[in-house]
Amino acid sequence: MNNAYQAYQQGSVNTATPGELTLMLYNGCLKFIRRAKTAIENGEVEEKNKNLIKAQNIITELRVTLRTGSELSDQMRAMYDYMNQRLMKANIESNVNILEEVESYVVEFRDTWKEVIQKTKLLKGYDHE
């Protein structure tokens, strides 16, 4: 059963648009932040560290894929840097409050991105009529 799920996930990634891949990254980041929060609450230091490193890697990936030369991308780059610094601090201090702060930013970015994707799909559909 696990192999079938992995094959499905791989297929989803291979057929996703760039916008959908970004959405998957945000969702993955949220998953790892939430797992780290649970690990902190359960005193599982290694699990916390593993999940926060995964969340940081996703934030780094989102950061490096930004286009350069626009004010918005510069602002997003600075925000991703801030979020990564906060994740590092949360990891060092095992601080759930910091994780909740970063989680709120990721949720906001994810929800905004989802809205952009939906509006883009609507516009594309409108162009073909």
Short mmCIF file of C-alpha atoms in Angstrom, two decimals:
data_model
loop_
_atom_site.label_atom_id
_atom_site.label_comp_id
_atom_site.label_asym_id
_atom_site.label_seq_id
_atom_site.Cartn_x
_atom_site.Cartn_y
_atom_site.Cartn_z
CA MET A 1 0.00 0.00 0.00
CA ASN A 2 2.83 2.37 0.85
CA ASN A 3 4.43 1.87 -2.60
CA ALA A 4 1.15 2.73 -4.32
CA TYR A 5 0.89 5.94 -2.29
CA GLN A 6 4.49 6.87 -3.11
CA ALA A 7 3.83 6.25 -6.81
CA TYR A 8 0.73 8.45 -6.61
CA GLN A 9 2.68 11.22 -4.88
CA GLN A 10 5.48 11.03 -7.45
CA GLY A 11 2.91 11.21 -10.25
CA SER A 12 1.30 14.24 -8.64
CA VAL A 13 4.64 16.02 -8.47
CA ASN A 14 5.56 15.11 -12.04
CA THR A 15 2.26 16.42 -13.46
CA ALA A 16 1.89 19.51 -11.27
CA THR A 17 2.20 23.02 -12.65
CA PRO A 18 4.86 25.31 -11.14
CA GLY A 19 2.10 27.04 -9.18
CA GLU A 20 0.84 23.73 -7.80
CA LEU A 21 4.39 22.71 -6.86
CA THR A 22 4.75 25.93 -4.86
CA LEU A 23 1.48 25.14 -3.11
CA MET A 24 2.81 21.65 -2.30
CA LEU A 25 5.93 23.21 -0.82
CA TYR A 26 3.89 25.48 1.45
CA ASN A 27 1.75 22.52 2.56
CA GLY A 28 4.85 20.42 3.20
CA CYS A 29 6.40 23.20 5.26
CA LEU A 30 3.25 23.43 7.37
CA LYS A 31 3.26 19.65 7.88
CA PHE A 32 6.86 19.71 9.15
CA ILE A 33 6.27 22.72 11.42
CA ARG A 34 3.24 20.98 12.95
CA ARG A 35 5.20 17.76 13.44
CA ALA A 36 7.97 19.75 15.14
CA LYS A 37 5.43 21.35 17.48
CA THR A 38 4.14 17.92 18.44
CA ALA A 39 7.71 16.68 18.93
CA ILE A 40 8.47 19.61 21.26
CA GLU A 41 5.33 18.89 23.27
CA ASN A 42 6.40 15.22 23.54
CA GLY A 43 10.03 16.00 24.37
CA GLU A 44 11.29 14.33 21.16
CA VAL A 45 14.40 16.38 20.41
CA GLU A 46 15.59 14.42 17.37
CA GLU A 47 12.13 14.43 15.77
CA LYS A 48 11.82 18.18 16.36
CA ASN A 49 15.20 18.83 14.79
CA LYS A 50 14.53 16.57 11.78
CA ASN A 51 11.22 18.27 10.99
CA LEU A 52 12.49 21.80 11.49
CA ILE A 53 15.41 21.15 9.15
CA LYS A 54 12.91 19.91 6.54
CA ALA A 55 10.80 23.06 7.02
CA GLN A 56 13.92 25.22 6.67
CA ASN A 57 14.91 23.39 3.50
CA ILE A 58 11.50 24.14 2.01
CA ILE A 59 11.72 27.81 2.95
CA THR A 60 15.18 27.92 1.37
CA GLU A 61 13.82 26.32 -1.81
CA LEU A 62 11.00 28.87 -1.96
CA ARG A 63 13.54 31.65 -1.46
CA VAL A 64 15.96 30.56 -4.19
CA THR A 65 13.19 30.14 -6.76
CA LEU A 66 12.12 33.77 -6.47
CA ARG A 67 12.71 35.90 -9.51
CA THR A 68 15.16 38.71 -9.00
CA GLY A 69 14.75 42.36 -9.72
CA SER A 70 11.31 43.16 -8.35
CA GLU A 71 10.36 44.85 -5.11
CA LEU A 72 7.93 42.05 -4.26
CA SER A 73 10.54 39.31 -4.71
CA ASP A 74 13.00 41.32 -2.58
CA GLN A 75 10.37 41.60 0.16
CA MET A 76 9.56 37.89 -0.06
CA ARG A 77 13.26 37.01 0.06
CA ALA A 78 13.65 39.06 3.24
CA MET A 79 10.57 37.40 4.74
CA TYR A 80 11.86 33.92 3.92
CA ASP A 81 15.19 34.83 5.53
CA TYR A 82 13.35 36.00 8.63
CA MET A 83 11.26 32.83 8.75
CA ASN A 84 14.37 30.65 8.47
CA GLN A 85 16.04 32.57 11.30
CA ARG A 86 12.95 32.10 13.44
CA LEU A 87 12.85 28.36 12.68
CA MET A 88 16.50 28.08 13.75
CA LYS A 89 15.74 29.93 16.98
CA ALA A 90 12.68 27.74 17.61
CA ASN A 91 14.84 24.67 17.12
CA ILE A 92 17.52 25.87 19.53
CA GLU A 93 15.01 26.97 22.17
CA SER A 94 12.30 24.32 21.52
CA ASN A 95 9.92 27.26 21.34
CA VAL A 96 6.38 26.45 20.17
CA ASN A 97 5.37 30.13 20.15
CA ILE A 98 7.96 30.90 17.49
CA LEU A 99 6.75 27.95 15.44
CA GLU A 100 3.20 29.26 15.66
CA GLU A 101 4.42 32.65 14.42
CA VAL A 102 6.16 31.10 11.40
CA GLU A 103 3.22 28.78 10.81
CA SER A 104 0.88 31.80 10.57
CA TYR A 105 3.10 33.36 7.88
CA VAL A 106 3.24 30.12 5.89
CA VAL A 107 -0.55 29.72 6.12
CA GLU A 108 -1.01 33.30 4.89
CA PHE A 109 1.41 32.79 1.99
CA ARG A 110 -0.15 29.44 1.10
CA ASP A 111 -3.69 30.79 1.15
CA THR A 112 -2.69 33.79 -0.96
CA TRP A 113 -0.87 31.53 -3.41
CA LYS A 114 -3.90 29.22 -3.64
CA GLU A 115 -6.07 32.24 -4.46
CA VAL A 116 -3.63 33.33 -7.18
CA ILE A 117 -3.72 29.86 -8.74
CA GLN A 118 -7.52 29.80 -8.69
CA LYS A 119 -7.78 33.26 -10.26
CA THR A 120 -5.19 32.34 -12.89
CA LYS A 121 -7.17 29.23 -13.82
CA LEU A 122 -10.33 31.33 -14.11
CA LEU A 123 -8.56 33.86 -16.32
CA LYS A 124 -7.14 31.12 -18.54
CA GLY A 125 -10.61 29.62 -18.89
CA TYR A 126 -12.00 33.03 -19.76
CA ASP A 127 -9.34 33.62 -22.44
CA HIS A 128 -10.36 30.45 -24.30
CA GLU A 129 -14.03 31.33 -24.61
#
